Amino acid sequence: MKDAPENLGLDYDPVRHPEGCRPGIDCDHWVIRGARLRDPSSELDRNDDIYLSNGRIIAIGEAPGDWPGDTAEHLCAEGHWLIPGIIDGWARLREPGLEHKATIATESAAAVAGGISTLVMPPDTTPVLDTVAVARYIKRRAQLAGRARVVAIGAMTQQLEGELLAEMAALDEGGCVAISNAHYPFHDLRLMRRALEYAATFNLQVLLQPIDPSLSARGCAHDGAVATRLGLPGLPVSAETAPLAQLIAMINETGARVHVPMISSAAALKLIERAKADGLPITAGVSAHQLWLTEMDTDALDPNAHVIPPLRTMRDRDALRRGLAEGLIDTVVSDHQPHEPDAKLAPFPETEPGISGLETLLPLVLKLVEEDVITFDRAIDALATRPASLFGLSDAGSIAVGQRADLALIDPDAMWSLDSTGMASAGSNTPFAGWDFAHRVEATWVNGRRVFLREE
């Protein structure tokens, strides 16, 4: 495993602000000059100066009257884009529990290298994130790492076993931004319905990933022609659509706000589209790799293409692209799952599923913009604006005076190829090694502090 990056020590001192510096005492002051500020949520698209202080954006254009002038940090950013920091709504950082794969320190450093300022972490950690103590531990580890902000999703059921409800209201009060049972099923649909009723009562955001355990048992690839030819256990589309239909039926009865973090098929998109048309409070996301790869990418038995939900057909991929372009799919996530090398050395069905995706999330989405699949505005909407709204991060996800200074600086003319050996993540398990990209993150600010600067 790669060494943890140098600790910035943002929160060693308990007196300090919980996510950075002490306002007015030791916060950074920055002026970023001449960048093209691009944020559709603020109707902002112009070249201008932006001023950061006390962790916030304090002015755009003219310097404020009390600006400290020569003591502030300066950066000339002409020719670059400045966008809101990306909010990745589903990323596993492997800590606590699987530190031999990665840690919060290594993965939050990889996140800011990819322009991600906020990571949303599902509850399938060890121990399970079903108590406020675990949530506080994760937050503390993220503060000590001093890179991206990490926010937690609490468990819906104790130990994610689907048998007893967790203390969801307490997790909400403890700072969790949503609740979820990750990919673990409920053994009793009555309990699932009770959980949704409870969530609706307390207005909790729920994330559920529909996957039927009996239909998906031992499946490792899309149940189609490629899996049949290779002799791989298939995972049918119905493993996604059958539980999704059940979920929609219960949303209709309970009124719970539910987000499906990753859909993989055209059939699932149709169900989401119909539910939205009926006015149900459901939203959906997709992982960035599902927008580019198909079952054909499993043809070479590359273990880095082993993901759950599996890579499906080209028709499914094109439907997901259409859904994203039209806004039916709300968000794009990395579904980041770093692995140690041994986890990917076995035969394809026996390897552990997952992609190290933090550093390719933004480049893959901007590549869709480059190829006119989606607009730039839709890209930022899916990566920052809607995730901020979904998780109640009202002060993030946009560039405006008073907002958190979470920003990413992009060189739009950089041409680069992904070298998996040079990734900041502790896991280099990516199927995109050698892919060419046209946009590159040059710097990232989190809460007004520059936490990443590309040095080449």
JSON list of C-alpha atoms in Angstrom, two decimals, residues 258-339:
[
{"chain": "A", "resi": 258, "resn": "VAL", "atom": "CA", "xyz": [-34.99, 7.67, -1.82]},
{"chain": "A", "resi": 259, "resn": "HIS", "atom": "CA", "xyz": [-31.91, 7.96, -4.00]},
{"chain": "A", "resi": 260, "resn": "VAL", "atom": "CA", "xyz": [-30.67, 4.98, -6.00]},
{"chain": "A", "resi": 261, "resn": "PRO", "atom": "CA", "xyz": [-26.93, 5.67, -6.24]},
{"chain": "A", "resi": 262, "resn": "MET", "atom": "CA", "xyz": [-26.12, 3.49, -9.24]},
{"chain": "A", "resi": 263, "resn": "ILE", "atom": "CA", "xyz": [-28.41, 2.14, -11.91]},
{"chain": "A", "resi": 264, "resn": "SER", "atom": "CA", "xyz": [-26.93, 0.09, -14.72]},
{"chain": "A", "resi": 265, "resn": "SER", "atom": "CA", "xyz": [-29.67, -0.74, -17.22]},
{"chain": "A", "resi": 266, "resn": "ALA", "atom": "CA", "xyz": [-32.13, 0.82, -19.64]},
{"chain": "A", "resi": 267, "resn": "ALA", "atom": "CA", "xyz": [-34.94, -1.08, -17.91]},
{"chain": "A", "resi": 268, "resn": "ALA", "atom": "CA", "xyz": [-34.07, 0.46, -14.54]},
{"chain": "A", "resi": 269, "resn": "LEU", "atom": "CA", "xyz": [-33.97, 3.90, -16.13]},
{"chain": "A", "resi": 270, "resn": "LYS", "atom": "CA", "xyz": [-37.50, 3.36, -17.47]},
{"chain": "A", "resi": 271, "resn": "LEU", "atom": "CA", "xyz": [-38.74, 2.54, -13.97]},
{"chain": "A", "resi": 272, "resn": "ILE", "atom": "CA", "xyz": [-37.07, 5.66, -12.58]},
{"chain": "A", "resi": 273, "resn": "GLU", "atom": "CA", "xyz": [-38.48, 7.79, -15.39]},
{"chain": "A", "resi": 274, "resn": "ARG", "atom": "CA", "xyz": [-41.99, 6.51, -14.77]},
{"chain": "A", "resi": 275, "resn": "ALA", "atom": "CA", "xyz": [-41.73, 7.01, -11.01]},
{"chain": "A", "resi": 276, "resn": "LYS", "atom": "CA", "xyz": [-40.52, 10.57, -11.46]},
{"chain": "A", "resi": 277, "resn": "ALA", "atom": "CA", "xyz": [-43.34, 11.25, -13.90]},
{"chain": "A", "resi": 278, "resn": "ASP", "atom": "CA", "xyz": [-45.75, 10.04, -11.20]},
{"chain": "A", "resi": 279, "resn": "GLY", "atom": "CA", "xyz": [-44.28, 12.61, -8.83]},
{"chain": "A", "resi": 280, "resn": "LEU", "atom": "CA", "xyz": [-42.56, 10.19, -6.46]},
{"chain": "A", "resi": 281, "resn": "PRO", "atom": "CA", "xyz": [-39.61, 11.53, -4.42]},
{"chain": "A", "resi": 282, "resn": "ILE", "atom": "CA", "xyz": [-37.03, 9.29, -6.11]},
{"chain": "A", "resi": 283, "resn": "THR", "atom": "CA", "xyz": [-33.69, 10.27, -7.63]},
{"chain": "A", "resi": 284, "resn": "ALA", "atom": "CA", "xyz": [-30.99, 8.20, -9.29]},
{"chain": "A", "resi": 285, "resn": "GLY", "atom": "CA", "xyz": [-27.29, 8.15, -10.01]},
{"chain": "A", "resi": 286, "resn": "VAL", "atom": "CA", "xyz": [-24.87, 6.28, -12.20]},
{"chain": "A", "resi": 287, "resn": "SER", "atom": "CA", "xyz": [-21.21, 5.41, -11.85]},
{"chain": "A", "resi": 288, "resn": "ALA", "atom": "CA", "xyz": [-18.86, 7.08, -14.32]},
{"chain": "A", "resi": 289, "resn": "HIS", "atom": "CA", "xyz": [-17.54, 3.78, -15.65]},
{"chain": "A", "resi": 290, "resn": "GLN", "atom": "CA", "xyz": [-21.06, 2.65, -16.63]},
{"chain": "A", "resi": 291, "resn": "LEU", "atom": "CA", "xyz": [-21.19, 5.62, -19.02]},
{"chain": "A", "resi": 292, "resn": "TRP", "atom": "CA", "xyz": [-18.18, 4.35, -20.97]},
{"chain": "A", "resi": 293, "resn": "LEU", "atom": "CA", "xyz": [-17.72, 0.61, -20.60]},
{"chain": "A", "resi": 294, "resn": "THR", "atom": "CA", "xyz": [-19.93, -2.29, -21.69]},
{"chain": "A", "resi": 295, "resn": "GLU", "atom": "CA", "xyz": [-20.02, -6.07, -21.38]},
{"chain": "A", "resi": 296, "resn": "MET", "atom": "CA", "xyz": [-17.51, -6.15, -24.25]},
{"chain": "A", "resi": 297, "resn": "ASP", "atom": "CA", "xyz": [-14.90, -4.81, -21.83]},
{"chain": "A", "resi": 298, "resn": "THR", "atom": "CA", "xyz": [-15.19, -8.05, -19.85]},
{"chain": "A", "resi": 299, "resn": "ASP", "atom": "CA", "xyz": [-14.34, -10.01, -22.99]},
{"chain": "A", "resi": 300, "resn": "ALA", "atom": "CA", "xyz": [-10.63, -9.91, -22.19]},
{"chain": "A", "resi": 301, "resn": "LEU", "atom": "CA", "xyz": [-11.35, -11.12, -18.65]},
{"chain": "A", "resi": 302, "resn": "ASP", "atom": "CA", "xyz": [-9.64, -8.01, -17.30]},
{"chain": "A", "resi": 303, "resn": "PRO", "atom": "CA", "xyz": [-10.32, -8.21, -13.54]},
{"chain": "A", "resi": 304, "resn": "ASN", "atom": "CA", "xyz": [-10.37, -4.40, -13.43]},
{"chain": "A", "resi": 305, "resn": "ALA", "atom": "CA", "xyz": [-13.64, -4.61, -15.39]},
{"chain": "A", "resi": 306, "resn": "HIS", "atom": "CA", "xyz": [-15.24, -6.73, -12.67]},
{"chain": "A", "resi": 307, "resn": "VAL", "atom": "CA", "xyz": [-17.79, -4.41, -11.07]},
{"chain": "A", "resi": 308, "resn": "ILE", "atom": "CA", "xyz": [-21.17, -4.73, -9.37]},
{"chain": "A", "resi": 309, "resn": "PRO", "atom": "CA", "xyz": [-23.61, -3.82, -10.85]},
{"chain": "A", "resi": 310, "resn": "PRO", "atom": "CA", "xyz": [-21.94, -5.35, -13.90]},
{"chain": "A", "resi": 311, "resn": "LEU", "atom": "CA", "xyz": [-21.10, -3.67, -17.18]},
{"chain": "A", "resi": 312, "resn": "ARG", "atom": "CA", "xyz": [-24.11, -4.20, -19.39]},
{"chain": "A", "resi": 313, "resn": "THR", "atom": "CA", "xyz": [-24.87, -3.88, -23.10]},
{"chain": "A", "resi": 314, "resn": "MET", "atom": "CA", "xyz": [-24.11, -1.00, -25.40]},
{"chain": "A", "resi": 315, "resn": "ARG", "atom": "CA", "xyz": [-27.84, -0.28, -25.55]},
{"chain": "A", "resi": 316, "resn": "ASP", "atom": "CA", "xyz": [-27.90, 0.02, -21.75]},
{"chain": "A", "resi": 317, "resn": "ARG", "atom": "CA", "xyz": [-24.88, 2.31, -21.79]},
{"chain": "A", "resi": 318, "resn": "ASP", "atom": "CA", "xyz": [-26.46, 4.57, -24.42]},
{"chain": "A", "resi": 319, "resn": "ALA", "atom": "CA", "xyz": [-29.69, 4.71, -22.41]},
{"chain": "A", "resi": 320, "resn": "LEU", "atom": "CA", "xyz": [-27.77, 5.76, -19.30]},
{"chain": "A", "resi": 321, "resn": "ARG", "atom": "CA", "xyz": [-26.05, 8.48, -21.31]},
{"chain": "A", "resi": 322, "resn": "ARG", "atom": "CA", "xyz": [-29.43, 9.71, -22.55]},
{"chain": "A", "resi": 323, "resn": "GLY", "atom": "CA", "xyz": [-30.81, 9.63, -19.02]},
{"chain": "A", "resi": 324, "resn": "LEU", "atom": "CA", "xyz": [-27.92, 11.70, -17.76]},
{"chain": "A", "resi": 325, "resn": "ALA", "atom": "CA", "xyz": [-28.19, 14.22, -20.59]},
{"chain": "A", "resi": 326, "resn": "GLU", "atom": "CA", "xyz": [-31.92, 14.69, -19.97]},
{"chain": "A", "resi": 327, "resn": "GLY", "atom": "CA", "xyz": [-31.55, 14.96, -16.21]},
{"chain": "A", "resi": 328, "resn": "LEU", "atom": "CA", "xyz": [-33.48, 11.77, -15.44]},
{"chain": "A", "resi": 329, "resn": "ILE", "atom": "CA", "xyz": [-30.27, 10.54, -13.85]},
{"chain": "A", "resi": 330, "resn": "ASP", "atom": "CA", "xyz": [-29.43, 13.11, -11.24]},
{"chain": "A", "resi": 331, "resn": "THR", "atom": "CA", "xyz": [-25.85, 12.39, -10.21]},
{"chain": "A", "resi": 332, "resn": "VAL", "atom": "CA", "xyz": [-22.65, 10.67, -11.30]},
{"chain": "A", "resi": 333, "resn": "VAL", "atom": "CA", "xyz": [-20.49, 8.91, -8.71]},
{"chain": "A", "resi": 334, "resn": "SER", "atom": "CA", "xyz": [-17.13, 7.21, -8.75]},
{"chain": "A", "resi": 335, "resn": "ASP", "atom": "CA", "xyz": [-18.24, 4.04, -6.88]},
{"chain": "A", "resi": 336, "resn": "HIS", "atom": "CA", "xyz": [-14.64, 4.13, -5.74]},
{"chain": "A", "resi": 337, "resn": "GLN", "atom": "CA", "xyz": [-13.36, 0.78, -4.41]},
{"chain": "A", "resi": 338, "resn": "PRO", "atom": "CA", "xyz": [-9.56, 0.60, -4.17]},
{"chain": "A", "resi": 339, "resn": "HIS", "atom": "CA", "xyz": [-8.00, -2.85, -3.85]}
]
